[in-house]
């Protein structure tokens, strides 16, 4: 019960920090800039991204498949910077812009369904494992994602090759890592605070000032929680498949 209340406190804090309930545009803009500067101060390489416009995306692509979730420039990987002056320049040039952070340079991101992340946080808290920055992405805590920021593995000597974020994991371990995406080299995620179409947003649950943990210290808790969620979903589908008796 205590761990659940701690999770609720984190969530409330993240809402107030992103200005979600603020009535003042100037206050919200200032709070937003402060959060982006905090991410830059933590060394996160940032680059401008698209934002919601009407029912779609601010980019000029008709039927954009990832509205408000992609960088503005195709050169985002080389453009990304933690220089606060650059970030301020981009922000003032387009105050509505979202920002992405390039992964695989300073940090990686373990990206899981939000319920999996919540269960993993409870397990990690019970084991007194230090967790780094954590963000939530989506309109609510049922359909969204949770992003765990970690140190980057870079180019490990024990790996024959690396894989992009489009894969949840190595193909041969798909069943062992349900719903997990490991954003590493060549990938990016939206950095809080960011707006999504509808009521969606990306917000910090635990801020970027926290030290980045080794991804392997979180992986077991995340994969165990993911496996449990997958088993529960299979059980639900199996019970729903039984015909209703007359």
Short mmCIF file of C-alpha atoms in Angstrom, two decimals:
data_model
loop_
_atom_site.label_atom_id
_atom_site.label_comp_id
_atom_site.label_asym_id
_atom_site.label_seq_id
_atom_site.Cartn_x
_atom_site.Cartn_y
_atom_site.Cartn_z
CA UNK A 1 0.00 0.00 0.00
CA UNK A 2 2.87 2.32 0.85
CA UNK A 3 4.53 1.66 -2.52
CA UNK A 4 1.26 2.39 -4.37
CA UNK A 5 0.90 5.70 -2.55
CA UNK A 6 4.49 6.57 -3.49
CA UNK A 7 3.66 5.89 -7.15
CA UNK A 8 0.60 8.17 -6.85
CA UNK A 9 2.75 10.90 -5.29
CA UNK A 10 5.24 10.65 -8.17
CA UNK A 11 2.36 10.91 -10.65
CA UNK A 12 0.87 13.98 -8.96
CA UNK A 13 4.29 15.61 -8.80
CA UNK A 14 4.84 14.99 -12.52
CA UNK A 15 1.50 16.58 -13.39
CA UNK A 16 2.20 19.73 -11.41
CA UNK A 17 5.78 19.94 -12.73
CA UNK A 18 4.64 19.89 -16.35
CA UNK A 19 2.08 22.58 -15.75
CA UNK A 20 -0.75 20.21 -16.65
CA UNK A 21 -3.15 21.92 -14.27
CA UNK A 22 -1.76 25.45 -14.63
CA UNK A 23 -3.96 28.20 -15.97
CA UNK A 24 -1.15 30.57 -16.87
CA UNK A 25 0.47 30.14 -20.29
CA UNK A 26 3.55 32.11 -19.21
CA UNK A 27 4.02 29.98 -16.09
CA UNK A 28 3.58 26.77 -18.09
CA UNK A 29 6.05 27.95 -20.76
CA UNK A 30 8.61 28.83 -18.09
CA UNK A 31 8.14 25.47 -16.35
CA UNK A 32 8.52 23.71 -19.70
CA UNK A 33 11.77 25.52 -20.46
CA UNK A 34 13.08 24.67 -16.99
CA UNK A 35 12.39 20.96 -17.57
CA UNK A 36 14.09 20.99 -20.98
CA UNK A 37 17.08 22.79 -19.47
CA UNK A 38 17.21 20.13 -16.74
CA UNK A 39 17.35 17.42 -19.42
CA UNK A 40 20.13 19.30 -21.23
CA UNK A 41 22.01 19.77 -17.93
CA UNK A 42 21.80 16.00 -17.43
CA UNK A 43 23.62 15.62 -20.76
CA UNK A 44 20.63 14.41 -22.79
CA UNK A 45 21.20 15.26 -26.48
CA UNK A 46 18.03 17.07 -27.63
CA UNK A 47 16.61 18.01 -31.03
CA UNK A 48 13.34 19.71 -32.08
CA UNK A 49 10.38 17.46 -32.87
CA UNK A 50 6.93 17.84 -34.39
CA UNK A 51 3.92 18.73 -32.24
CA UNK A 52 0.12 18.29 -32.45
CA UNK A 53 -1.62 20.59 -34.93
CA UNK A 54 -5.38 20.35 -35.30
CA UNK A 55 -6.21 16.66 -35.51
CA UNK A 56 -2.79 15.71 -36.83
CA UNK A 57 0.85 16.69 -36.94
CA UNK A 58 2.68 19.98 -37.42
CA UNK A 59 4.79 18.44 -40.21
CA UNK A 60 3.77 18.80 -43.87
CA UNK A 61 3.44 15.06 -44.45
CA UNK A 62 -0.12 14.10 -45.41
CA UNK A 63 -1.40 11.38 -43.11
CA UNK A 64 1.70 11.42 -40.91
CA UNK A 65 1.91 7.92 -39.36
CA UNK A 66 3.52 9.17 -36.13
CA UNK A 67 1.97 12.59 -35.46
CA UNK A 68 3.91 14.71 -32.95
CA UNK A 69 6.31 11.83 -32.25
CA UNK A 70 9.15 12.38 -34.73
CA UNK A 71 12.07 14.83 -35.16
CA UNK A 72 11.71 17.85 -37.43
CA UNK A 73 15.02 17.24 -39.21
CA UNK A 74 16.19 14.07 -40.96
CA UNK A 75 19.62 14.96 -39.54
CA UNK A 76 18.38 14.72 -35.95
CA UNK A 77 21.17 12.31 -34.94
CA UNK A 78 23.91 14.83 -35.75
CA UNK A 79 21.78 17.83 -34.78
CA UNK A 80 21.01 16.58 -31.25
CA UNK A 81 22.79 18.62 -28.59
CA UNK A 82 22.88 19.15 -24.84
CA UNK A 83 24.09 22.75 -25.31
CA UNK A 84 21.58 24.88 -23.35
CA UNK A 85 21.98 27.84 -25.71
CA UNK A 86 21.09 25.69 -28.71
CA UNK A 87 18.07 24.26 -26.92
CA UNK A 88 16.89 27.75 -25.93
CA UNK A 89 17.34 28.93 -29.54
CA UNK A 90 15.23 26.06 -30.87
CA UNK A 91 12.59 26.58 -28.21
CA UNK A 92 12.27 30.30 -28.93
CA UNK A 93 12.26 29.74 -32.69
CA UNK A 94 9.28 27.39 -32.28
CA UNK A 95 7.74 27.58 -28.78
CA UNK A 96 5.27 24.77 -29.53
CA UNK A 97 7.91 22.25 -30.61
CA UNK A 98 8.29 18.94 -28.83
CA UNK A 99 11.83 17.63 -28.34
CA UNK A 100 13.38 14.21 -28.81
CA UNK A 101 16.47 12.87 -27.11
CA UNK A 102 18.82 10.67 -29.14
CA UNK A 103 19.52 7.34 -27.44
CA UNK A 104 22.72 5.32 -27.53
CA UNK A 105 24.98 8.33 -26.97
CA UNK A 106 24.60 9.23 -23.31
CA UNK A 107 21.66 7.05 -22.33
CA UNK A 108 19.48 4.18 -23.50
CA UNK A 109 15.76 3.86 -22.80
CA UNK A 110 13.85 0.74 -21.78
CA UNK A 111 10.31 1.29 -23.05
CA UNK A 112 7.47 -0.88 -21.66
CA UNK A 113 3.66 -0.79 -21.33
CA UNK A 114 2.76 1.47 -18.44
CA UNK A 115 1.23 -1.28 -16.29
CA UNK A 116 4.39 -3.36 -16.71
CA UNK A 117 6.43 -0.34 -15.66
CA UNK A 118 4.26 0.28 -12.61
CA UNK A 119 4.65 -3.32 -11.43
CA UNK A 120 8.39 -3.19 -12.05
CA UNK A 121 8.71 0.03 -10.03
CA UNK A 122 6.97 -1.65 -7.09
CA UNK A 123 9.29 -4.64 -7.33
CA UNK A 124 12.41 -2.48 -7.65
CA UNK A 125 11.29 -0.33 -4.73
CA UNK A 126 10.75 -3.40 -2.55
CA UNK A 127 14.26 -4.60 -3.43
CA UNK A 128 15.66 -1.09 -2.76
CA UNK A 129 17.12 -0.91 -6.27
CA UNK A 130 17.93 2.64 -7.37
CA UNK A 131 15.87 3.74 -10.37
CA UNK A 132 16.95 6.57 -12.64
CA UNK A 133 14.79 8.99 -14.65
CA UNK A 134 11.38 7.57 -15.59
CA UNK A 135 8.78 9.13 -17.91
CA UNK A 136 5.21 8.24 -18.84
CA UNK A 137 3.85 8.60 -22.36
CA UNK A 138 0.19 8.51 -23.38
CA UNK A 139 -3.25 9.82 -22.51
CA UNK A 140 -3.72 7.70 -19.38
CA UNK A 141 -2.11 5.07 -17.18
CA UNK A 142 -3.82 2.15 -18.93
CA UNK A 143 -2.86 2.45 -22.59
CA UNK A 144 0.42 4.38 -22.35
CA UNK A 145 4.10 3.50 -22.10
CA UNK A 146 6.70 3.97 -19.39
CA UNK A 147 10.25 4.97 -20.29
CA UNK A 148 13.17 3.97 -18.05
CA UNK A 149 16.33 5.99 -18.80
CA UNK A 150 19.58 4.08 -18.22
CA UNK A 151 23.25 4.29 -19.06
CA UNK A 152 24.03 3.29 -22.62
CA UNK A 153 25.70 0.00 -23.40
CA UNK A 154 27.48 1.64 -26.32
CA UNK A 155 29.26 -1.08 -28.30
CA UNK A 156 29.64 -4.04 -25.94
CA UNK A 157 32.50 -6.43 -26.72
CA UNK A 158 30.21 -9.41 -26.09
CA UNK A 159 27.76 -8.49 -28.86
CA UNK A 160 28.20 -9.59 -32.46
CA UNK A 161 25.86 -6.86 -33.68
CA UNK A 162 23.45 -4.27 -32.41
CA UNK A 163 19.76 -3.95 -33.13
CA UNK A 164 17.60 -0.87 -33.75
CA UNK A 165 14.59 0.09 -31.66
CA UNK A 166 12.14 -1.26 -34.24
CA UNK A 167 12.80 -4.70 -32.73
CA UNK A 168 11.48 -5.36 -29.25
CA UNK A 169 14.59 -7.48 -28.68
CA UNK A 170 16.69 -10.12 -30.41
CA UNK A 171 14.30 -12.33 -32.44
CA UNK A 172 15.33 -15.48 -30.57
CA UNK A 173 14.35 -13.92 -27.22
CA UNK A 174 11.02 -12.40 -28.25
CA UNK A 175 9.02 -14.62 -25.89
CA UNK A 176 11.29 -13.72 -22.97
CA UNK A 177 10.86 -9.95 -23.33
CA UNK A 178 7.16 -9.31 -24.09
CA UNK A 179 6.35 -5.69 -24.84
CA UNK A 180 9.88 -4.42 -24.17
CA UNK A 181 11.63 -2.00 -26.53
CA UNK A 182 15.28 -1.16 -25.90
CA UNK A 183 16.06 2.19 -27.53
CA UNK A 184 19.78 2.30 -28.24
CA UNK A 185 21.95 3.54 -31.11
CA UNK A 186 20.07 5.07 -34.01
CA UNK A 187 16.89 5.62 -32.00
CA UNK A 188 15.19 8.38 -30.03
CA UNK A 189 12.29 9.02 -27.66
CA UNK A 190 10.28 12.12 -26.89
CA UNK A 191 11.67 13.92 -23.87
CA UNK A 192 9.28 15.47 -21.33
CA UNK A 193 7.43 17.68 -21.39
CA UNK A 194 5.84 16.84 -24.75
CA UNK A 195 2.31 16.99 -26.13
CA UNK A 196 0.66 14.22 -28.13
CA UNK A 197 -2.53 14.33 -30.23
CA UNK A 198 -5.70 14.42 -28.16
CA UNK A 199 -5.01 14.52 -24.43
CA UNK A 200 -1.76 12.59 -24.61
CA UNK A 201 1.48 13.87 -23.17
CA UNK A 202 4.93 12.77 -22.09
CA UNK A 203 5.83 13.69 -18.51
CA UNK A 204 8.51 12.91 -15.96
CA UNK A 205 7.56 10.52 -13.20
CA UNK A 206 11.11 10.70 -11.83
CA UNK A 207 13.20 13.58 -13.15
CA UNK A 208 16.32 13.70 -15.34
CA UNK A 209 18.53 14.84 -12.46
CA UNK A 210 18.61 11.27 -11.10
CA UNK A 211 21.74 9.18 -11.81
CA UNK A 212 21.39 6.78 -14.74
CA UNK A 213 21.38 3.12 -13.65
CA UNK A 214 22.86 0.19 -15.56
CA UNK A 215 20.09 -1.20 -17.81
CA UNK A 216 20.80 -4.75 -16.69
CA UNK A 217 19.82 -3.87 -13.10
CA UNK A 218 16.30 -3.02 -14.33
CA UNK A 219 15.92 -5.60 -17.07
CA UNK A 220 14.98 -8.57 -14.87
CA UNK A 221 12.20 -6.68 -13.08
CA UNK A 222 10.86 -5.29 -16.36
CA UNK A 223 10.90 -8.62 -18.20
CA UNK A 224 9.34 -10.46 -15.24
CA UNK A 225 6.56 -7.87 -15.03
CA UNK A 226 6.09 -8.08 -18.80
CA UNK A 227 5.88 -11.87 -18.74
CA UNK A 228 3.29 -11.72 -15.95
CA UNK A 229 1.21 -9.20 -17.89
CA UNK A 230 1.38 -11.37 -21.03
CA UNK A 231 0.29 -14.47 -19.07
CA UNK A 232 -2.62 -12.57 -17.51
CA UNK A 233 -3.70 -11.36 -20.95
CA UNK A 234 -3.57 -14.92 -22.31
CA UNK A 235 -5.67 -16.14 -19.36
CA UNK A 236 -8.23 -13.38 -20.01
CA UNK A 237 -8.44 -14.33 -23.69
CA UNK A 238 -8.77 -18.01 -22.83
CA UNK A 239 -11.62 -17.40 -20.38
CA UNK A 240 -13.37 -15.12 -22.88
CA UNK A 241 -13.17 -17.86 -25.52
CA UNK A 242 -15.47 -20.21 -23.55
CA UNK A 243 -19.04 -20.12 -24.91
CA UNK A 244 -21.68 -18.68 -22.64
CA UNK A 245 -23.96 -21.41 -21.33
CA UNK A 246 -27.64 -21.30 -22.12
#
